[in-house]
C-alpha cells in the first residue's frame, strides 16, 4: 500500500530548482517551509544555487536541509563548492516535473532556463532581465514554453500584484488591450509624494536610499530604466515587438550628474532642488499631480513623468504603492490593480504562488 502511495506521489511530485539565495530567494524558502503539508506535498526542492554554489540532492532536500541552508547562507558559511560538479548532473536531470525558479538579477541564467523549458520543464521568474533583454530572446522563451503556458513571471512587474496574471487572462480570452498605464516604481512614487509634501529633492533621494527604497546607486531608479523594462515586458506580452531602445524614457538624473560617483551625485544633487520644486508647484497650482508612469498604448511604449488630474486614479496614488490601469475592448471602464509593488514578503509570496500554480497544471 505504502509502495503504491510512494509511487503515486513520486509520479506527481514537482521538483523545484531555485537559482538565487538572496533577499527574495531566502524568503521564498521560508514561506515554502510554512506551507500547509497538503499543499506542499506535491513539491520538493531538488537544488538551490547562488552565484558560487549548487546544493543538490538526488532524493531532494528535506525541510531540515533547507533550514540549514538558510542558516549557513545568513551566517556567511555556505561554502559547498564541492557540490559544484553536480551542476551538470542536475541539468541532465531536467524533465517534465522540473520547475526552475529564477530569483537572481542576472542574465547568465538564460541558458539553464531555456534548457529546462526545452526538456518540457517549467519556469518561474522574478528576474526581469531575461524578459526585457533582446526581443529575440523573449520570442525564444515564449516559443519554448508553449506561449508562456510553462513560464510564470508575476513578480517581474508590480511584485506580487496580479498584473501579469490579469493581462495573460485578458489576452487568452481574446480581449484587445488598448492601453496600460501604471506606476511601477515605489521609489519614484515616494519621491513625488515627498516633493508634494514640500521636501527637498536631494533630501528625499538621500532618505529613500537610507530607507533601502532605492538601488545602491539611486540613479538606477531615477533614470527610469527599471520602469521602462517593466513597460517593455507588458508591451511584449500584449503582442508588440520592441527593444528597450524603442521605449522613450524620461531620465530624472540631471545630465551633469550621470557619470560621477554615487557620493558625488548625492553631494551635488541639492543644486537641482529648485528645478524640481518649480516643476512640482507648477503642477500643484493647477490641481495636477506629477507621477512617473509607464505607458503601453496601441502604438508605443514609454516611461516618464505625467501631470495627472488630482482626482484621477493615478493622481490620487500616494507613496510607494503601485498601480496598473488596464483599458481593453471589454474594460473601457478600466481594470485597476493597486497595492504594494515591492518588498521581500510580497514578492516572495508572488513567486511561491506562481510555483504552486503548477500543482494543477497538466505539465
Ligand atoms: N526586492 C523586491 O522588492 C523585488 C520585487 C520584484 C522583483 N524583484 C527581483 O527579484 C530578484 C532577486 O532580488 P533580491 O533582492 O533577492 O536580489 P539579491 O539579494 O541580490 O539576490 C540575488 C541572488 O542571486 C544569486 N545569483 C547571482 N547570479 C547567479 C547565477 N548566475 N546563478 C545562480 N544564482 C545567482 C546571488 O548569489 P550570491 O548570494 O552568491 O551573490 C544572490 O543569492 C531580482 O531580479 C529583483 O529585481 C525584487
XYZ file of C-alpha atoms and ligand atoms in Angstrom:
411
model
C 0.000 0.000 0.000
C 2.768 2.420 1.082
C 4.708 1.387 -2.013
C 1.759 2.362 -4.229
C 1.375 5.657 -2.356
C 5.071 6.496 -2.796
C 4.900 5.537 -6.430
C 1.874 7.780 -6.970
C 3.397 10.702 -5.025
C 6.683 10.299 -6.860
C 4.817 10.431 -10.127
C 3.008 13.666 -9.217
C 5.922 15.353 -7.427
C 7.292 18.576 -8.958
C 10.991 19.208 -8.372
C 11.994 22.807 -7.666
C 15.412 24.094 -8.691
C 15.958 27.586 -7.310
C 18.550 29.966 -8.754
C 19.309 32.714 -6.243
C 19.531 32.738 -2.464
C 19.403 36.456 -1.719
C 16.628 38.527 -0.079
C 13.834 37.058 -2.153
C 15.288 33.546 -2.520
C 15.619 33.052 1.247
C 12.101 34.357 1.883
C 10.616 32.051 -0.800
C 12.121 29.037 1.001
C 10.934 30.330 4.386
C 7.378 30.712 3.099
C 7.592 27.281 1.398
C 8.559 25.683 4.725
C 5.447 27.170 6.360
C 3.014 25.838 3.742
C 0.206 23.520 4.730
C 1.607 19.949 4.383
C -1.175 19.019 1.947
C -0.332 21.952 -0.336
C 3.383 21.242 -0.004
C 3.104 17.514 -0.634
C 3.304 17.825 -4.427
C 6.582 19.798 -4.374
C 10.155 19.127 -3.310
C 13.284 21.244 -3.580
C 15.839 19.369 -5.645
C 18.525 22.064 -5.739
C 19.359 25.596 -4.693
C 22.094 27.690 -6.321
C 23.654 31.021 -5.605
C 26.398 32.624 -7.707
C 29.032 30.178 -6.394
C 27.311 27.094 -5.045
C 25.000 24.413 -6.284
C 23.388 22.455 -3.468
C 21.803 19.383 -4.951
C 20.473 16.140 -3.515
C 19.352 13.325 -5.776
C 16.483 12.446 -3.434
C 15.679 16.117 -2.870
C 16.346 18.475 0.025
C 14.053 17.969 3.009
C 12.838 20.713 5.377
C 15.844 20.178 7.667
C 18.278 20.602 4.744
C 16.505 23.800 3.647
C 16.611 25.312 7.148
C 20.304 24.503 7.439
C 20.945 26.021 4.040
C 19.358 29.339 5.066
C 21.303 29.392 8.357
C 24.601 28.748 6.540
C 23.882 31.388 3.914
C 22.916 34.012 6.502
C 25.994 33.287 8.617
C 28.237 33.541 5.541
C 29.351 29.917 5.970
C 27.781 28.481 2.835
C 30.768 27.035 1.106
C 29.676 23.915 -0.603
C 31.842 24.293 -3.650
C 32.364 20.504 -3.566
C 28.827 20.284 -4.920
C 29.734 22.400 -7.920
C 30.464 19.388 -10.108
C 26.871 18.252 -9.606
C 25.580 21.107 -11.767
C 25.999 19.161 -14.985
C 24.216 16.125 -13.475
C 21.429 18.419 -12.341
C 20.928 19.898 -15.804
C 20.892 16.390 -17.282
C 18.010 15.523 -14.944
C 15.686 18.282 -16.253
C 12.281 16.949 -17.251
C 8.526 17.484 -17.253
C 8.368 17.716 -13.445
C 11.143 20.323 -13.122
C 10.246 23.872 -12.093
C 13.183 26.246 -12.325
C 12.800 29.371 -10.190
C 14.932 32.415 -11.078
C 15.256 34.843 -8.169
C 18.567 36.301 -9.327
C 19.139 39.633 -11.057
C 21.474 38.031 -13.588
C 21.077 37.354 -17.297
C 23.519 34.430 -17.075
C 20.604 32.198 -16.056
C 19.094 32.291 -19.559
C 20.760 29.101 -20.961
C 19.781 26.993 -17.920
C 16.189 28.182 -18.068
C 15.986 27.525 -21.778
C 17.418 24.040 -21.275
C 14.744 23.315 -18.673
C 11.940 24.533 -20.977
C 13.310 22.528 -23.916
C 13.127 19.434 -21.713
C 9.408 20.082 -21.065
C 10.036 21.718 -17.668
C 8.513 24.957 -16.344
C 9.904 28.231 -15.003
C 9.038 30.978 -12.530
C 10.917 34.259 -12.972
C 11.140 37.245 -10.637
C 14.151 38.327 -12.694
C 13.162 40.963 -15.295
C 16.426 40.818 -17.211
C 15.537 37.763 -19.305
C 12.183 39.165 -20.409
C 13.412 42.710 -21.014
C 16.538 41.713 -22.945
C 16.593 41.299 -26.715
C 13.237 40.675 -28.412
C 14.811 37.582 -29.976
C 15.400 36.053 -26.532
C 11.867 36.898 -25.429
C 10.499 35.109 -28.524
C 12.673 32.057 -27.878
C 11.398 31.817 -24.286
C 7.809 32.263 -25.484
C 8.109 29.522 -28.102
C 9.951 27.140 -25.783
C 7.233 27.483 -23.141
C 4.134 26.984 -25.323
C 3.315 30.714 -25.429
C 4.220 31.215 -21.765
C 1.971 28.403 -20.505
C 5.068 26.991 -18.799
C 6.603 30.291 -17.636
C 5.112 32.417 -14.872
C 6.628 35.804 -14.181
C 4.184 37.689 -11.980
C 6.897 39.391 -9.920
C 8.666 40.933 -12.906
C 6.124 43.801 -12.768
C 4.473 45.079 -9.569
C 5.913 42.322 -7.292
C 3.072 40.080 -6.063
C 0.226 42.140 -7.623
C -1.762 40.094 -10.169
C -0.852 42.284 -13.154
C 0.743 39.688 -15.474
C -1.920 37.147 -14.490
C -4.737 39.549 -15.439
C -3.090 40.563 -18.682
C -2.428 36.948 -19.716
C -6.075 36.055 -18.950
C -7.435 39.002 -20.955
C -5.276 38.070 -23.931
C -6.212 34.392 -23.694
C -9.914 35.223 -23.748
C -9.373 37.334 -26.865
C -9.852 40.792 -25.373
C -7.983 43.617 -27.099
C -5.554 45.617 -24.949
C -5.959 49.309 -25.775
C -3.801 50.936 -23.125
C -1.851 50.062 -19.993
C -0.806 52.911 -17.750
C 0.878 52.293 -14.438
C 3.063 53.460 -11.591
C 5.560 50.649 -11.152
C 8.289 52.300 -9.113
C 7.773 52.565 -5.378
C 10.909 54.723 -5.214
C 9.661 57.270 -7.738
C 6.206 57.229 -6.093
C 7.881 58.074 -2.797
C 9.978 60.852 -4.387
C 6.958 62.624 -5.935
C 4.772 62.227 -2.812
C 7.508 63.777 -0.678
C 8.061 66.620 -3.180
C 4.329 67.370 -2.857
C 4.802 67.488 0.916
C 7.311 70.304 0.410
C 10.522 68.314 0.998
C 13.711 68.966 -0.976
C 14.606 66.620 -3.862
C 18.168 65.977 -2.622
C 16.974 65.177 0.914
C 14.233 62.862 -0.352
C 16.671 60.875 -2.504
C 19.138 60.527 0.367
C 16.376 59.377 2.745
C 14.986 56.917 0.160
C 18.462 55.441 -0.137
C 18.824 55.204 3.668
C 15.415 53.505 3.928
C 16.537 50.917 1.355
C 13.883 52.014 -1.176
C 16.466 52.680 -3.902
C 19.136 50.549 -5.526
C 22.632 51.140 -4.020
C 23.046 53.743 -6.789
C 19.740 55.728 -6.718
C 20.339 56.783 -10.320
C 19.239 53.263 -11.336
C 15.738 54.196 -10.145
C 15.775 57.877 -11.135
C 16.917 57.069 -14.677
C 13.524 55.428 -15.327
C 15.202 52.397 -16.897
C 13.635 49.962 -14.457
C 10.143 51.325 -15.242
C 10.986 51.176 -18.963
C 11.900 47.463 -18.610
C 8.506 46.833 -16.992
C 6.747 48.767 -19.779
C 8.659 46.655 -22.291
C 7.557 43.376 -20.670
C 3.902 44.496 -20.672
C 4.157 45.724 -24.271
C 5.696 42.443 -25.454
C 3.108 40.435 -23.551
C 0.420 42.431 -25.378
C 1.998 41.336 -28.657
C 4.301 44.227 -29.599
C 7.787 43.674 -30.975
C 10.052 46.217 -29.307
C 13.575 46.663 -27.984
C 14.408 48.648 -24.844
C 15.889 51.336 -27.089
C 12.397 51.833 -28.627
C 10.934 52.775 -25.233
C 11.041 56.532 -24.725
C 12.494 57.210 -21.260
C 12.318 60.375 -19.195
C 15.612 60.341 -17.229
C 15.299 62.281 -13.947
C 19.041 62.267 -13.253
C 20.430 65.727 -14.061
C 22.728 65.398 -17.078
C 25.721 66.798 -15.174
C 25.468 64.045 -12.537
C 25.097 60.992 -14.765
C 28.737 59.933 -14.885
C 30.157 60.788 -11.435
C 30.417 58.506 -8.381
C 27.392 57.873 -6.148
C 28.910 60.031 -3.411
C 29.480 62.960 -5.798
C 25.966 62.506 -7.160
C 24.418 62.714 -3.675
C 26.622 65.656 -2.626
C 25.733 67.766 -5.669
C 22.068 66.907 -6.001
C 20.962 69.939 -3.966
C 21.977 72.177 -6.924
C 18.824 70.836 -8.598
C 16.344 71.179 -5.703
C 14.888 74.409 -7.121
C 14.285 72.831 -10.544
C 12.169 70.055 -9.024
C 10.432 72.426 -6.612
C 9.366 74.619 -9.544
C 8.101 71.636 -11.562
C 6.068 70.256 -8.683
C 4.484 73.628 -7.757
C 3.568 74.362 -11.370
C 1.565 71.131 -11.345
C 0.086 71.580 -7.863
C -1.414 75.038 -8.562
C -3.294 73.503 -11.490
C -4.645 70.691 -9.275
C -2.354 68.243 -11.022
C -0.065 65.597 -9.555
C 3.265 64.646 -11.064
C 3.583 60.864 -11.384
C 6.236 58.712 -13.031
C 4.328 56.237 -15.181
C 4.835 53.516 -17.742
C 2.586 53.681 -20.778
C 1.827 50.984 -23.304
C -0.529 52.225 -25.993
C -1.518 50.641 -29.289
C 1.407 52.353 -30.973
C 4.196 52.898 -28.431
C 5.717 52.258 -25.002
C 7.250 54.914 -22.777
C 8.338 55.700 -19.226
C 8.106 59.234 -17.947
C 6.524 61.960 -15.849
C 2.895 62.888 -16.469
C 0.704 65.530 -14.851
C -2.277 63.520 -13.640
C -5.527 65.067 -12.516
C -5.566 65.253 -8.693
C -8.739 63.115 -8.509
C -7.787 60.553 -11.147
C -6.759 57.009 -10.146
C -3.073 57.696 -10.738
C -3.206 61.257 -9.353
C -4.593 60.033 -6.048
C -1.951 57.314 -5.623
C 0.358 58.032 -2.672
C 3.826 56.968 -1.556
C 5.410 53.705 -2.601
C 2.187 52.000 -3.789
C 1.996 50.666 -7.352
C -0.989 50.851 -9.671
C -1.823 49.398 -13.046
C -4.751 50.758 -15.084
C -5.703 48.481 -17.994
C -8.102 49.587 -20.726
C -9.325 46.959 -23.150
C -12.187 46.493 -25.614
C -14.233 44.981 -22.739
C -12.827 47.117 -19.932
C -13.458 50.586 -21.346
C -14.123 51.468 -17.747
C -10.632 50.346 -16.737
C -9.487 47.384 -14.721
C -7.388 48.774 -11.857
C -4.902 46.797 -9.785
C -3.312 48.556 -6.819
C -1.112 47.649 -3.861
C 2.467 47.277 -2.683
C 4.660 46.730 -5.741
C 7.899 45.914 -3.946
C 9.108 44.322 -0.741
C 10.608 40.998 0.186
C 7.496 39.380 1.696
C 5.009 40.263 -1.053
C 7.497 39.411 -3.805
C 8.353 36.019 -2.280
C 4.624 35.384 -1.867
C 4.128 36.127 -5.578
C 6.938 33.733 -6.536
C 5.539 30.970 -4.335
C 2.012 31.447 -5.741
C 3.475 31.077 -9.237
C 5.195 27.823 -8.188
C 2.000 26.439 -6.646
C 0.005 27.234 -9.794
C 1.884 24.370 -11.454
C 0.299 21.944 -8.957
C -2.857 21.641 -11.010
C -1.218 22.088 -14.394
C -1.036 19.233 -16.865
C 2.759 19.606 -17.137
N 13.127 43.196 -3.784
C 11.969 43.382 -4.377
O 11.058 44.030 -3.846
C 11.725 42.776 -5.732
C 10.468 42.919 -6.345
C 10.248 42.325 -7.583
C 11.264 41.622 -8.204
N 12.497 41.534 -7.602
C 13.565 40.814 -8.326
O 13.913 39.627 -7.617
C 15.269 39.275 -7.960
C 16.043 38.962 -6.678
O 16.120 40.108 -5.868
P 16.949 40.058 -4.483
O 16.653 41.315 -3.790
O 16.713 38.762 -3.791
O 18.458 40.080 -5.035
P 19.801 39.677 -4.226
O 19.567 39.762 -2.759
O 20.884 40.454 -4.853
O 19.989 38.097 -4.567
C 20.376 37.639 -5.814
C 20.811 36.192 -5.665
O 21.121 35.682 -6.953
C 22.339 34.927 -6.868
N 22.939 34.813 -8.197
C 23.548 35.771 -8.951
N 23.955 35.270 -10.138
C 23.574 33.961 -10.134
C 23.703 32.890 -11.068
N 24.288 33.066 -12.252
N 23.212 31.661 -10.732
C 22.617 31.454 -9.532
N 22.461 32.437 -8.598
C 22.944 33.667 -8.902
C 23.160 35.701 -5.864
O 24.210 34.885 -5.399
P 25.227 35.361 -4.231
O 24.426 35.255 -2.967
O 26.328 34.356 -4.305
O 25.646 36.751 -4.577
C 22.083 36.005 -4.822
O 21.924 34.908 -3.966
C 15.843 40.458 -8.762
O 15.794 40.158 -10.134
C 14.873 41.600 -8.432
O 14.796 42.569 -9.460
C 12.740 42.067 -6.384
